[in-house]
CSV table of C-alpha atoms in Angstrom, one decimal:
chain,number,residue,atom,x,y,z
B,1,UNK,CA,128.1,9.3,-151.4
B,2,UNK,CA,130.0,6.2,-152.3
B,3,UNK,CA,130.5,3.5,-150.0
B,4,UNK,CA,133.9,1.9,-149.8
B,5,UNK,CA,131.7,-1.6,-149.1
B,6,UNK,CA,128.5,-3.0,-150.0
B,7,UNK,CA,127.5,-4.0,-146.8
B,8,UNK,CA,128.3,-0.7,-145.2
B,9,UNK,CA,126.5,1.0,-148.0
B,10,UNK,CA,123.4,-1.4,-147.2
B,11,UNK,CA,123.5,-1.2,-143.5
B,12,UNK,CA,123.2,3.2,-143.9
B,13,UNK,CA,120.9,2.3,-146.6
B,14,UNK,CA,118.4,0.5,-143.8
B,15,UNK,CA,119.6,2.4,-140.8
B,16,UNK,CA,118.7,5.8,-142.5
B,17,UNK,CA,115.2,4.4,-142.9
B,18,UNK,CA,114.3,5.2,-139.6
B,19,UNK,CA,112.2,8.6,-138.5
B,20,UNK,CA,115.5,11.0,-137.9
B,21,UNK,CA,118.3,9.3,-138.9
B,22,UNK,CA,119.9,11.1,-141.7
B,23,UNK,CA,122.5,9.3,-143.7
B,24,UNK,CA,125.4,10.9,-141.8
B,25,UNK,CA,124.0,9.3,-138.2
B,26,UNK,CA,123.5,6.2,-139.9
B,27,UNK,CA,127.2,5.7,-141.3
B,28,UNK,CA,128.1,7.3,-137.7
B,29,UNK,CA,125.8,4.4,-136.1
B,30,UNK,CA,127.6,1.7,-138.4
B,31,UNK,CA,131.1,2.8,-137.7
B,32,UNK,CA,130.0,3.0,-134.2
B,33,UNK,CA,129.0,-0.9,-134.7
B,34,UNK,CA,132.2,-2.0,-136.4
B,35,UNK,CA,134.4,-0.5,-133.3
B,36,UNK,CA,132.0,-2.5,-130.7
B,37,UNK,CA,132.5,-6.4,-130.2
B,38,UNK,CA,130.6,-8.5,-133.2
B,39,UNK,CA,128.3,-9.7,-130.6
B,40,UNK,CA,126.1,-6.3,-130.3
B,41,UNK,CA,125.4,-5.7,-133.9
B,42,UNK,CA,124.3,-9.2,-133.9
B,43,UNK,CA,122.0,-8.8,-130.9
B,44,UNK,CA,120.6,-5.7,-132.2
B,45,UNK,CA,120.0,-7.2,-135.6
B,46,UNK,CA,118.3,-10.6,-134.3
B,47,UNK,CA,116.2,-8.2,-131.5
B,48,UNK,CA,115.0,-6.1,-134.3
B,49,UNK,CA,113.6,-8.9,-136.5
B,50,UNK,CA,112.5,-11.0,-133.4
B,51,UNK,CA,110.3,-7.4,-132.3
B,52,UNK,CA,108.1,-8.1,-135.7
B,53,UNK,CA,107.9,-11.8,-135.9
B,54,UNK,CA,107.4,-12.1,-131.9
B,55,UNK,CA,105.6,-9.5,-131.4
B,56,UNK,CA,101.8,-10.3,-130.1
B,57,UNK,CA,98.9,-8.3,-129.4
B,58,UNK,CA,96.4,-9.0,-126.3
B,59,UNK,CA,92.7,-9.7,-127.7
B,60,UNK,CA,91.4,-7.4,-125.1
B,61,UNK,CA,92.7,-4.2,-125.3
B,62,UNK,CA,95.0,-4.6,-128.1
B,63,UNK,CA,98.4,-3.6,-126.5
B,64,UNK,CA,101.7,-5.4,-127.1
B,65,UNK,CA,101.7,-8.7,-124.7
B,66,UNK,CA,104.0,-12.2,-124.6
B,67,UNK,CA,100.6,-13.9,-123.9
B,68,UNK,CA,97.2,-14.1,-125.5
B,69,UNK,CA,96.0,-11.4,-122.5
B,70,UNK,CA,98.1,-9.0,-121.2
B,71,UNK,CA,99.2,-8.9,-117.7
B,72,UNK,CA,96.9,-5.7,-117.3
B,73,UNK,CA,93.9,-7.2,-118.6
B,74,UNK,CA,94.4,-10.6,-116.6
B,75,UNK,CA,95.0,-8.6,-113.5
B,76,UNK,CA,91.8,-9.9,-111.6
B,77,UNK,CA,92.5,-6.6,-108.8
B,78,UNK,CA,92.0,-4.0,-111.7
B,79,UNK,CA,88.0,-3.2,-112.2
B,80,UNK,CA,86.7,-3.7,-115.4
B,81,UNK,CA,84.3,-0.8,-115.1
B,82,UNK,CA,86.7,1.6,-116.1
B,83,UNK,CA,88.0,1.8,-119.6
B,84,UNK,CA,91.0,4.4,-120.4
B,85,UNK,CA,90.8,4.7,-124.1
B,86,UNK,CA,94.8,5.7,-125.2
B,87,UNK,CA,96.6,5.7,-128.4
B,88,UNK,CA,99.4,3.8,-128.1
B,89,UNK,CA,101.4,1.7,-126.2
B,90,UNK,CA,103.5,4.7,-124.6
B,91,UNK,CA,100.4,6.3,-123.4
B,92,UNK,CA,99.9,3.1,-121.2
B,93,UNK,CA,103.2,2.9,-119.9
B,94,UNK,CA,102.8,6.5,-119.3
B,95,UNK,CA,99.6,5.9,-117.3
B,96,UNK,CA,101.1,2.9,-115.4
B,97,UNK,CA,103.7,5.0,-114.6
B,98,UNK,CA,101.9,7.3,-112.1
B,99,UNK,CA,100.0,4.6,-110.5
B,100,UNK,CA,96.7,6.4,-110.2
B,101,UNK,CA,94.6,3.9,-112.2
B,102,UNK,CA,93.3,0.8,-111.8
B,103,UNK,CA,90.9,-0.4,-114.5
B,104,UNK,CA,91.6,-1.5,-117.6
B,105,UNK,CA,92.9,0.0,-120.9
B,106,UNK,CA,91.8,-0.3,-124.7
B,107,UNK,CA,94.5,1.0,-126.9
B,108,UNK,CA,92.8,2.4,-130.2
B,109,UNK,CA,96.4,2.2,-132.1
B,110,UNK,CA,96.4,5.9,-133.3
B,111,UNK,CA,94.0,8.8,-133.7
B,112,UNK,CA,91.4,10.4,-136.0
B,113,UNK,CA,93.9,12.3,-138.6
B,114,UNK,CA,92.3,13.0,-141.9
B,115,UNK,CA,95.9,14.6,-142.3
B,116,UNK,CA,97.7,11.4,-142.2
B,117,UNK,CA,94.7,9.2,-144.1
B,118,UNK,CA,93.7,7.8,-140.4
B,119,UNK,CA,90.3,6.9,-140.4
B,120,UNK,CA,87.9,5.5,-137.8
B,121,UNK,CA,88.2,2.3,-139.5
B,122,UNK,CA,91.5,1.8,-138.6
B,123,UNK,CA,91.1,2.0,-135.4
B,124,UNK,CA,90.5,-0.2,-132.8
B,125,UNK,CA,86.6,1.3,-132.2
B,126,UNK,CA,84.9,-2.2,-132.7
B,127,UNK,CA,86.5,-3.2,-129.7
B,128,UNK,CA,85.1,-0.4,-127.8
B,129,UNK,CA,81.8,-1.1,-128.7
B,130,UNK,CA,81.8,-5.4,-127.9
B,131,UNK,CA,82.9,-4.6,-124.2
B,132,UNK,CA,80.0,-1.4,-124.2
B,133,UNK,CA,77.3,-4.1,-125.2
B,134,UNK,CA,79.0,-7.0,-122.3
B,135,UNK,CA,77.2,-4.3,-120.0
B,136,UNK,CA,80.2,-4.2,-118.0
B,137,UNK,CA,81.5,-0.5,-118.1
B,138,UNK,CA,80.3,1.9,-116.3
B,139,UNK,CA,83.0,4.8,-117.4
B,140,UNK,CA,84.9,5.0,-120.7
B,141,UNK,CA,88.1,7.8,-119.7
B,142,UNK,CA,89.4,9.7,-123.1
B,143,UNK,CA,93.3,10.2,-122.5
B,144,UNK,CA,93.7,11.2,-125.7
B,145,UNK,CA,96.7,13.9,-127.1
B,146,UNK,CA,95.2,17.6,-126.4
B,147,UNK,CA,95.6,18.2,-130.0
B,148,UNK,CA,92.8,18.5,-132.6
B,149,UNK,CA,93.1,14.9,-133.8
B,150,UNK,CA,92.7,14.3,-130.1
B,151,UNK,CA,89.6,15.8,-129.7
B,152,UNK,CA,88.3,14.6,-132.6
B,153,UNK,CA,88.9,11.3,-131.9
B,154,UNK,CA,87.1,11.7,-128.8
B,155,UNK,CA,84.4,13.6,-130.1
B,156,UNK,CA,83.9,11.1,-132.6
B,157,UNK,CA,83.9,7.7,-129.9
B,158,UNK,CA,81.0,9.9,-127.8
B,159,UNK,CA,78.9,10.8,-130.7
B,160,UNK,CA,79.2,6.7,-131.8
B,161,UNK,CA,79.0,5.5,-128.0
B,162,UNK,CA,76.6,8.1,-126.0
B,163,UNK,CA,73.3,6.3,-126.0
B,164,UNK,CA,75.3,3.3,-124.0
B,165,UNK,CA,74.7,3.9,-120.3
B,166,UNK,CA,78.5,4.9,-119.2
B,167,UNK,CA,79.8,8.1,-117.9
B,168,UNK,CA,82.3,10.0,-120.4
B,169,UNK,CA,85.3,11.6,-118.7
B,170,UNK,CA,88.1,12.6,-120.4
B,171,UNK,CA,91.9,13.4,-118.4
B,172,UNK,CA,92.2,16.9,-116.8
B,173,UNK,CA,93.9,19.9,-118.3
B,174,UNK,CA,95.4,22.5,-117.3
B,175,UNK,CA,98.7,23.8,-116.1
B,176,UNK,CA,101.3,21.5,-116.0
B,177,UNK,CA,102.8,20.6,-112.0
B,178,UNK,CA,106.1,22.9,-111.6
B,179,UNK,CA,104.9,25.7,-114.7
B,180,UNK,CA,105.0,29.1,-114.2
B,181,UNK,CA,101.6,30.5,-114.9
B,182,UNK,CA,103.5,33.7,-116.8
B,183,UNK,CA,104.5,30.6,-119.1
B,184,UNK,CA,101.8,29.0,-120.2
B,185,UNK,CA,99.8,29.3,-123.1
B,186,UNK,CA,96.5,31.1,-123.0
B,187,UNK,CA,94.6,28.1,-123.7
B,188,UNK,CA,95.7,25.5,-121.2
B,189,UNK,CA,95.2,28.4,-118.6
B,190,UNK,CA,91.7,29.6,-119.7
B,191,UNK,CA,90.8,26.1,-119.6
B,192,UNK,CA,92.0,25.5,-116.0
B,193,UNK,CA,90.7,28.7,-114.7
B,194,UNK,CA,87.2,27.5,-116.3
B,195,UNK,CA,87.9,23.6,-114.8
B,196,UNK,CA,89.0,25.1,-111.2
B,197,UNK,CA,88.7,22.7,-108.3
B,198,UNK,CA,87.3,23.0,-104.8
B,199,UNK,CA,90.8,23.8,-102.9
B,200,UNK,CA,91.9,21.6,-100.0
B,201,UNK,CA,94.9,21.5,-97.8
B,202,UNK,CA,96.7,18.1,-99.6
B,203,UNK,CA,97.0,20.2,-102.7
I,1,UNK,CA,110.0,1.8,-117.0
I,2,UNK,CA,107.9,-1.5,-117.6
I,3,UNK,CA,107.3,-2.9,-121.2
I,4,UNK,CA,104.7,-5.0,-121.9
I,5,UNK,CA,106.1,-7.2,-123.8
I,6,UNK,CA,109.5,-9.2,-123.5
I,7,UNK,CA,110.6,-8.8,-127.6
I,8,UNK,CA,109.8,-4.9,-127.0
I,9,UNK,CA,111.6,-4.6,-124.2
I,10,UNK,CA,114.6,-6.2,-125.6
I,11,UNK,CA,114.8,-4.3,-128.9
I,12,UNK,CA,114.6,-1.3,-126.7
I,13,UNK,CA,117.3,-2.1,-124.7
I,14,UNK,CA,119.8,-3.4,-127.8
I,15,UNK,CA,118.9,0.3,-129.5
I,16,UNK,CA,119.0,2.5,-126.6
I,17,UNK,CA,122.6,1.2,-126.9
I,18,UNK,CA,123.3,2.5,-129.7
I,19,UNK,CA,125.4,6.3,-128.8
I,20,UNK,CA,122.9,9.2,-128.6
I,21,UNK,CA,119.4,6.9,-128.6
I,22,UNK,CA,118.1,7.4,-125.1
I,23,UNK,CA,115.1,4.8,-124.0
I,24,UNK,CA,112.7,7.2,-125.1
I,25,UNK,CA,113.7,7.6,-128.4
I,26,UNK,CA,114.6,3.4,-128.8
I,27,UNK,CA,110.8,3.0,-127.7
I,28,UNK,CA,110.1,5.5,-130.3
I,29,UNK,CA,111.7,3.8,-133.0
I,30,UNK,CA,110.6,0.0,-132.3
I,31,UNK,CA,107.1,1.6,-132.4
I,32,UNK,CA,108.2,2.7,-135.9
I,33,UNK,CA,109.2,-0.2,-137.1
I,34,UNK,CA,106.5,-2.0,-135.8
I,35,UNK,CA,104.1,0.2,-137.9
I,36,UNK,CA,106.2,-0.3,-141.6
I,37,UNK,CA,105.5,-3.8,-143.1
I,38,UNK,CA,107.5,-6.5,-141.4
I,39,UNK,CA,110.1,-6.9,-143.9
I,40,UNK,CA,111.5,-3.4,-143.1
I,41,UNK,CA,112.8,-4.5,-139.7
I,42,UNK,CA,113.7,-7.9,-140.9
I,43,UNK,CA,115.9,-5.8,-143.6
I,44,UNK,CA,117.2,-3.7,-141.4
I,45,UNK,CA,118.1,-6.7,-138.4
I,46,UNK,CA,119.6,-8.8,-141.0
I,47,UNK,CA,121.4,-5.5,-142.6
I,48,UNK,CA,123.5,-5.1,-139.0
I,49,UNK,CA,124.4,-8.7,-138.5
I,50,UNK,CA,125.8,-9.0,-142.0
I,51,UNK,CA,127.8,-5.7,-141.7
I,52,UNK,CA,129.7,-6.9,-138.7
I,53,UNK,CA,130.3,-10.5,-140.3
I,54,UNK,CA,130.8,-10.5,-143.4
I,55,UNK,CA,132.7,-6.4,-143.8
I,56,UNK,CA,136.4,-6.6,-144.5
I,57,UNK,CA,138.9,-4.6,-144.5
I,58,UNK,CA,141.5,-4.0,-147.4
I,59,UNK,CA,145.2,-5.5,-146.4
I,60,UNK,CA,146.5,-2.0,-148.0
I,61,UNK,CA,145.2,0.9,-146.6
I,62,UNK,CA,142.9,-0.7,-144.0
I,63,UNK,CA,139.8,0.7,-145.2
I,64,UNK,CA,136.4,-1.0,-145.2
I,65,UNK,CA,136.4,-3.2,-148.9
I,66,UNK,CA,134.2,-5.6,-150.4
I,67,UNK,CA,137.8,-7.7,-152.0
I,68,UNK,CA,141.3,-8.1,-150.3
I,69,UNK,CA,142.3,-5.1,-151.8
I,70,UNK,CA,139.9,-2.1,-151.8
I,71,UNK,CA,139.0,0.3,-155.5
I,72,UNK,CA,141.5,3.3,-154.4
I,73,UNK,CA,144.3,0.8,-153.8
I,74,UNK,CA,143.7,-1.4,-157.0
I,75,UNK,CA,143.1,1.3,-159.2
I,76,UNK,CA,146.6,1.3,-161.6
I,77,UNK,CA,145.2,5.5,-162.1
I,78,UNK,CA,146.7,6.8,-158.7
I,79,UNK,CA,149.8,7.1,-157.6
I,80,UNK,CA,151.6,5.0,-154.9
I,81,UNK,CA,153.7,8.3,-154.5
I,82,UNK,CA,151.7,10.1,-152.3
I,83,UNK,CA,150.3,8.8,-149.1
I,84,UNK,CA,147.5,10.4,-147.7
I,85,UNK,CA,147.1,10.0,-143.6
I,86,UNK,CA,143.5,10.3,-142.5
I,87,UNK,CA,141.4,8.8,-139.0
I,88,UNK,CA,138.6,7.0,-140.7
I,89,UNK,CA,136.8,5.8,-143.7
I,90,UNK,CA,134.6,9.4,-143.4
I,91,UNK,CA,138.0,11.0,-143.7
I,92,UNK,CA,138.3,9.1,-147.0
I,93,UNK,CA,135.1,9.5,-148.3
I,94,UNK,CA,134.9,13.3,-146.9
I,95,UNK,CA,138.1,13.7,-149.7
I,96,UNK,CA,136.9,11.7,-152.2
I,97,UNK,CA,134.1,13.6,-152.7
I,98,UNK,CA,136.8,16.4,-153.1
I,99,UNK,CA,137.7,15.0,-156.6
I,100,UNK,CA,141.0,16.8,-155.7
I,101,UNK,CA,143.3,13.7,-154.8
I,102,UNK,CA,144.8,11.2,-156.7
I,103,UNK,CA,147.2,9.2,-154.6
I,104,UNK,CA,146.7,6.8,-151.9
I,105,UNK,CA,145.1,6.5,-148.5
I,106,UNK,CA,146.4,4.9,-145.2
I,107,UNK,CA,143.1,4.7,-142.8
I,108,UNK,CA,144.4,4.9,-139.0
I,109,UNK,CA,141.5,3.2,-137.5
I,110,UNK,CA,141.8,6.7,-135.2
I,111,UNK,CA,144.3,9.0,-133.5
I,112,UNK,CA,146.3,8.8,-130.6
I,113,UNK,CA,144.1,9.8,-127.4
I,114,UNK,CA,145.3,9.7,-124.0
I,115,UNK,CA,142.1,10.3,-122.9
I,116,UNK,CA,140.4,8.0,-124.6
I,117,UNK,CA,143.1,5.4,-123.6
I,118,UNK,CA,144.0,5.0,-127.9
I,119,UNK,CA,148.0,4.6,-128.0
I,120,UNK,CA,150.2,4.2,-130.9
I,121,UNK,CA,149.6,0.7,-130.6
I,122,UNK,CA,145.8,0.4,-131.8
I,123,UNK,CA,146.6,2.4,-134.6
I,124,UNK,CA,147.6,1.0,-138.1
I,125,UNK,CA,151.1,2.6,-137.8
I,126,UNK,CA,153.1,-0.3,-138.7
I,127,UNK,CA,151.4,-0.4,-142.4
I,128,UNK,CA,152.6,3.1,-142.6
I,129,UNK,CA,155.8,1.7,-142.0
I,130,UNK,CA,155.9,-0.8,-144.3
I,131,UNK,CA,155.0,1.2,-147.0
I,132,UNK,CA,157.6,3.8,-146.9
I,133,UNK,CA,160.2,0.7,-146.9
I,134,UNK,CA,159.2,-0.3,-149.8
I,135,UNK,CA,160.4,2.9,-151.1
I,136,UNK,CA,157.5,4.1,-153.2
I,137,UNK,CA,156.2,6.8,-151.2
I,138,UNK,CA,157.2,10.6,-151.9
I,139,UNK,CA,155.1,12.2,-149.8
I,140,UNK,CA,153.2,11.5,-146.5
I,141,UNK,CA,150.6,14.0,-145.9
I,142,UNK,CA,148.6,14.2,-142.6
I,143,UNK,CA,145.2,15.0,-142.9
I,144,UNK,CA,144.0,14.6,-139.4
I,145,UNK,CA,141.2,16.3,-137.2
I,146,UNK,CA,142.6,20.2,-136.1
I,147,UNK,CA,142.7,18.9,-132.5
I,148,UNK,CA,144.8,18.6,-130.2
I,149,UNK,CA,145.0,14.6,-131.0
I,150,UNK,CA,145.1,15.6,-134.3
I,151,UNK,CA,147.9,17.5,-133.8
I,152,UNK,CA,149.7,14.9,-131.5
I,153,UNK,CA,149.5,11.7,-133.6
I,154,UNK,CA,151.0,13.9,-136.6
I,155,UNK,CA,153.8,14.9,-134.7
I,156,UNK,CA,154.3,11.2,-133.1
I,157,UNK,CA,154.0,10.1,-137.0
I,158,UNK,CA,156.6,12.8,-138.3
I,159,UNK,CA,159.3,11.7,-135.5
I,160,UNK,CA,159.2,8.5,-136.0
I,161,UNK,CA,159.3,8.3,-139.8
I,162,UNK,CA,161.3,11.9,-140.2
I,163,UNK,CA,164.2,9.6,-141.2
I,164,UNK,CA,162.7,8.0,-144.3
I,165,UNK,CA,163.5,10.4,-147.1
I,166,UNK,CA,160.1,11.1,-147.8
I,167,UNK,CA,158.4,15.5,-147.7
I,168,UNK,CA,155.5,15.3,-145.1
I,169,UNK,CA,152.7,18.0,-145.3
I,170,UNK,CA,150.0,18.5,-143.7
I,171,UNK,CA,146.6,19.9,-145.0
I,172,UNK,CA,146.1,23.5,-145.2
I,173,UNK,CA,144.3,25.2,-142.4
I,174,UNK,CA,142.5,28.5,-142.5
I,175,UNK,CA,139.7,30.3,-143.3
I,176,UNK,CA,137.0,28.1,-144.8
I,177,UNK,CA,135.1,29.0,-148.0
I,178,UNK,CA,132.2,31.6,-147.5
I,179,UNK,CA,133.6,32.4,-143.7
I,180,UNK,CA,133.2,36.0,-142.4
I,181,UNK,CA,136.9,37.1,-141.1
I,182,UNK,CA,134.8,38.8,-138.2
I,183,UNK,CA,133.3,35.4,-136.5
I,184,UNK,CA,136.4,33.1,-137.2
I,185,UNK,CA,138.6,31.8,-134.1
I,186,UNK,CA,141.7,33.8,-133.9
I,187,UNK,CA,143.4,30.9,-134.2
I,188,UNK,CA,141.9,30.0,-137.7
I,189,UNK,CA,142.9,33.4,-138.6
I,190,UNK,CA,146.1,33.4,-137.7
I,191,UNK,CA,147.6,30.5,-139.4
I,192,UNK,CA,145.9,31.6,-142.5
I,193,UNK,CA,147.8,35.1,-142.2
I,194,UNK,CA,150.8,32.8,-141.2
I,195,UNK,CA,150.6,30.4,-144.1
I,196,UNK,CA,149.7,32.8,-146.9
I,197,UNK,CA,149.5,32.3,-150.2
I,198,UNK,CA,150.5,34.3,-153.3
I,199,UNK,CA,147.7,36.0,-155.2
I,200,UNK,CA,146.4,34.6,-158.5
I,201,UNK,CA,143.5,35.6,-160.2
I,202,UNK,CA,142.4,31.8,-160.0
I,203,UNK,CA,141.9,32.2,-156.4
């Protein structure tokens, strides 16, 4: 397609970069821009570059933080025996979310995908293993994706970390709150019926 | 939903305002970005300031253009005798593509939209004006959305200009290349049994 303008065709050119943003969305996104006030582009634009120059990562658990520990990790009312091992920074938000946890997270920055080139390496395993030998932890959680890179991942992390003195627990599957058990797939359901828990009256 | 970090949580907010890019899917992207090598997001950020500041718009046809006047208008090839009325620059660059159209464009910046609150006013109706004055135009055709708006801002167009001694047309509705009779609208089908054409072997 050509462009009536260089700096339209640039701005489709960049905005068409992202994960499912064809070319059409991205002229649609730009024309969108042009018909708001200058001022939001400009925000947008100067957020974007400040979220990869700014951005900082705490030197405990490795999640995105505005200080040199995050707010989770300096929280002196969350245990430190407990260490939810996640994949990204969603996964922690997710967790927050519920309010059900109160220790402390390590986020590993992805998972074991020979698929994808992700290697153990890449990950944020050493990390793991410093606040293992502080003698400090006395249960590393896997909340990890239910997916095979998932369990890999975990697999791997309790093959490399078993001979520590912790307790290994990983997040409980099953059926979903609200599904239909006509619904669900045979595997999350064989593995609940397997995982069944003593039954009592608050559900 | 709380974000760890104040630069994340503010590209996330200027993204999710972006039409169609819920928070989820903003978080989603800013975690992209964050992965590529910096200078992708600084492209990008810098990409969407300098498309708001520095894109103008041709004093002819009021399409986006990198000089005062835009390619179409400047080029000696096409002919100031036919006018061509479309809603946006997609409209131009949708018939472009075409290769079928040789005269000139006049970009509405949109169509008249009660709903919307767009009036006559916003539009670029005055250039339209102007240019039949000048006495070169032969023909004024309406290539607007089949719409109801469509329809209206044609119709407020052809009464206020039916005086200039100029044919208007309108582009040809019907039955679009590779359609099944059986699944088109009836209303489709019945202008294009309305508005038939003779028969040549050309099709």
């Amino acid at each position: 397609m050509d462009y009536p303008s260089k700096v339209l065709a640039k701005a489709v050119e960049e905005i068409s970069g992202l994960p499912g943003i064809g070319r059409k969305s991205a002229l649609r996104l730009a024309l969108h821009l042009l018909k708001q006030p200058e001022s939001q582009a400009i925000a947008l634009g100067n957020s974007l570059v400040k979220l990869v120059t700014e951005i900082n990562y705490c030197i405990e658990c490795h999640n995105f933080s505005d200080s040199e520990v995050c707010e989770i990790c300096s929280n002196p009312r969350r245990t430190d025996e407990i260490l939810c091992i996640v994949e990204d920074v969603r996964d922690v938000m997710a967790i927050e979310n519920t309010n059900k946890f109160s220790g402390k997270y390590l986020v590993l920055g992805g998972k074991i995908s020979p698929m994808e080139g992700i290697g153990p390496n890449q990950l944020n395993i050493s990390s793991i293993e410093r606040k293992l030998q502080e003698g400090v932890v006395k249960e590393l959680i896997f909340a990890l994706s239910a997916t095979m890179e998932g369990d890999t991942t975990a697999y791997y992390l309790y093959k490399k970390f078993k001979n520590f003195d912790v307790v290994f627990s990983t997040i409980a599957r099953g059926i979903s709150v609200g599904d239909e058990l006509e619904y669900a797939d045979e595997i999350s359901l064989g593995r609940s019926i397997q995982n069944r828990l003593p039954y009592n009256e608050a559900g």
